Amino acid sequence: MTYQYLLDTNILSDLVRHPQGLVFQRIAIVGEDRVCTSIIVVCELRFGAVKSGSPHLLQQLESILDVLPVLSLELPVVQHYAAIRTHLEQAGTPIGANDLLLMLWLLI
């Protein structure tokens, strides 16, 4: 399946906090079958939910993830990650490890 929208951490975090809010309304307009997220975003969100200590937030996140397709990392991303991260750090322009994974994932 081809998805039109890859939901990031900030968007899904808003959906978790406001399950009937603007993000929910936009998904309803574009269609649930056109949105997905990545495994990287899921890891960030689960970390945040567990760190918060809120069973409600964790339950709300899991409810969303039960219906939202989660795309995994593929080998091209993994193969290029170390070289690009090293290059960026040596050039003095590092970015966050998860941001680099997302950028590579979208490019490859």
mmCIF file of C-alpha atoms in Angstrom:
data_model
loop_
_atom_site.group_PDB
_atom_site.id
_atom_site.type_symbol
_atom_site.label_atom_id
_atom_site.label_comp_id
_atom_site.label_asym_id
_atom_site.label_seq_id
_atom_site.Cartn_x
_atom_site.Cartn_y
_atom_site.Cartn_z
ATOM 1 C CA MET A 1 0.000 0.000 0.000
ATOM 2 C CA THR A 2 1.126 3.540 -0.731
ATOM 3 C CA TYR A 3 0.527 6.078 2.015
ATOM 4 C CA GLN A 4 0.185 9.784 1.423
ATOM 5 C CA TYR A 5 0.986 10.982 4.937
ATOM 6 C CA LEU A 6 3.716 9.849 7.338
ATOM 7 C CA LEU A 7 2.703 11.133 10.762
ATOM 8 C CA ASP A 8 5.592 12.342 12.913
ATOM 9 C CA THR A 9 6.092 12.378 16.668
ATOM 10 C CA ASN A 10 4.582 15.829 17.229
ATOM 11 C CA ILE A 11 1.445 15.071 15.219
ATOM 12 C CA LEU A 12 0.818 11.724 16.909
ATOM 13 C CA SER A 13 1.596 13.176 20.318
ATOM 14 C CA ASP A 14 -1.134 15.742 19.713
ATOM 15 C CA LEU A 15 -3.504 12.961 18.646
ATOM 16 C CA VAL A 16 -2.745 11.049 21.858
ATOM 17 C CA ARG A 17 -3.447 14.121 23.990
ATOM 18 C CA HIS A 18 -6.496 15.238 21.965
ATOM 19 C CA PRO A 19 -8.103 12.099 20.492
ATOM 20 C CA GLN A 20 -10.989 14.044 18.919
ATOM 21 C CA GLY A 21 -8.948 17.147 18.067
ATOM 22 C CA LEU A 22 -7.616 18.724 14.897
ATOM 23 C CA VAL A 23 -5.346 15.804 13.946
ATOM 24 C CA PHE A 24 -8.239 13.364 14.247
ATOM 25 C CA GLN A 25 -10.406 15.651 12.129
ATOM 26 C CA ARG A 26 -7.739 15.945 9.407
ATOM 27 C CA ILE A 27 -7.237 12.169 9.317
ATOM 28 C CA ALA A 28 -10.996 11.771 8.893
ATOM 29 C CA ILE A 29 -10.867 14.150 5.918
ATOM 30 C CA VAL A 30 -7.914 12.524 4.116
ATOM 31 C CA GLY A 31 -8.907 8.976 5.070
ATOM 32 C CA GLU A 32 -7.407 6.602 7.592
ATOM 33 C CA ASP A 33 -6.064 4.407 4.803
ATOM 34 C CA ARG A 34 -3.773 7.238 3.627
ATOM 35 C CA VAL A 35 -1.852 7.759 6.889
ATOM 36 C CA CYS A 36 0.887 5.808 8.617
ATOM 37 C CA THR A 37 3.854 6.346 10.902
ATOM 38 C CA SER A 38 7.319 4.882 11.308
ATOM 39 C CA ILE A 39 8.810 2.567 13.882
ATOM 40 C CA ILE A 40 11.101 5.429 14.915
ATOM 41 C CA VAL A 41 8.137 7.604 15.852
ATOM 42 C CA VAL A 42 6.525 4.713 17.739
ATOM 43 C CA CYS A 43 9.714 4.253 19.783
ATOM 44 C CA GLU A 44 9.818 7.962 20.643
ATOM 45 C CA LEU A 45 6.153 8.006 21.640
ATOM 46 C CA ARG A 46 6.339 4.870 23.767
ATOM 47 C CA PHE A 47 9.403 6.270 25.526
ATOM 48 C CA GLY A 48 7.543 9.497 26.258
ATOM 49 C CA ALA A 49 4.440 7.690 27.502
ATOM 50 C CA VAL A 50 6.394 5.369 29.785
ATOM 51 C CA LYS A 51 8.569 8.235 31.051
ATOM 52 C CA SER A 52 5.469 10.274 31.900
ATOM 53 C CA GLY A 53 4.249 7.498 34.183
ATOM 54 C CA SER A 54 0.709 7.996 32.897
ATOM 55 C CA PRO A 55 -1.169 4.740 32.292
ATOM 56 C CA HIS A 56 -3.848 6.792 30.512
ATOM 57 C CA LEU A 57 -1.371 8.209 27.969
ATOM 58 C CA LEU A 58 0.141 4.788 27.357
ATOM 59 C CA GLN A 59 -3.321 3.255 26.860
ATOM 60 C CA GLN A 60 -4.350 6.066 24.518
ATOM 61 C CA LEU A 61 -1.141 5.605 22.482
ATOM 62 C CA GLU A 62 -1.663 1.850 22.232
ATOM 63 C CA SER A 63 -5.241 2.401 21.043
ATOM 64 C CA ILE A 64 -3.969 4.583 18.209
ATOM 65 C CA LEU A 65 -1.173 2.170 17.308
ATOM 66 C CA ASP A 66 -3.672 -0.692 17.130
ATOM 67 C CA VAL A 67 -5.181 0.887 14.000
ATOM 68 C CA LEU A 68 -2.323 2.926 12.538
ATOM 69 C CA PRO A 69 0.068 1.177 10.138
ATOM 70 C CA VAL A 70 3.676 1.315 11.345
ATOM 71 C CA LEU A 71 6.396 1.148 8.711
ATOM 72 C CA SER A 72 9.668 -0.549 9.600
ATOM 73 C CA LEU A 73 13.233 0.312 8.680
ATOM 74 C CA GLU A 74 14.595 -1.305 5.559
ATOM 75 C CA LEU A 75 18.176 -2.275 4.834
ATOM 76 C CA PRO A 76 19.133 0.744 2.714
ATOM 77 C CA VAL A 77 18.534 3.020 5.716
ATOM 78 C CA VAL A 78 20.596 0.865 8.015
ATOM 79 C CA GLN A 79 23.445 0.633 5.512
ATOM 80 C CA HIS A 80 23.775 4.412 5.076
ATOM 81 C CA TYR A 81 23.115 5.576 8.649
ATOM 82 C CA ALA A 82 26.612 5.199 10.117
ATOM 83 C CA ALA A 83 28.422 6.816 7.202
ATOM 84 C CA ILE A 84 26.103 9.823 7.032
ATOM 85 C CA ARG A 85 26.030 10.340 10.805
ATOM 86 C CA THR A 86 29.827 10.215 10.927
ATOM 87 C CA HIS A 87 30.076 12.697 8.057
ATOM 88 C CA LEU A 88 27.648 15.116 9.702
ATOM 89 C CA GLU A 89 29.460 14.955 13.046
ATOM 90 C CA GLN A 90 32.875 15.488 11.419
ATOM 91 C CA ALA A 91 31.476 18.462 9.521
ATOM 92 C CA GLY A 92 30.206 19.932 12.788
ATOM 93 C CA THR A 93 26.578 19.672 11.718
ATOM 94 C CA PRO A 94 25.174 16.718 13.646
ATOM 95 C CA ILE A 95 21.463 16.107 13.912
ATOM 96 C CA GLY A 96 19.616 13.908 16.368
ATOM 97 C CA ALA A 97 19.988 10.173 15.822
ATOM 98 C CA ASN A 98 16.254 9.627 15.403
ATOM 99 C CA ASP A 99 15.950 12.624 13.090
ATOM 100 C CA LEU A 100 18.709 11.180 10.910
ATOM 101 C CA LEU A 101 16.907 7.834 10.747
ATOM 102 C CA LEU A 102 13.683 9.548 9.706
ATOM 103 C CA MET A 103 15.456 11.667 7.099
ATOM 104 C CA LEU A 104 17.212 8.629 5.611
ATOM 105 C CA TRP A 105 14.051 6.580 5.714
ATOM 106 C CA LEU A 106 12.210 9.199 3.699
ATOM 107 C CA LEU A 107 15.031 9.639 1.173
ATOM 108 C CA ILE A 108 15.796 6.017 0.420
#
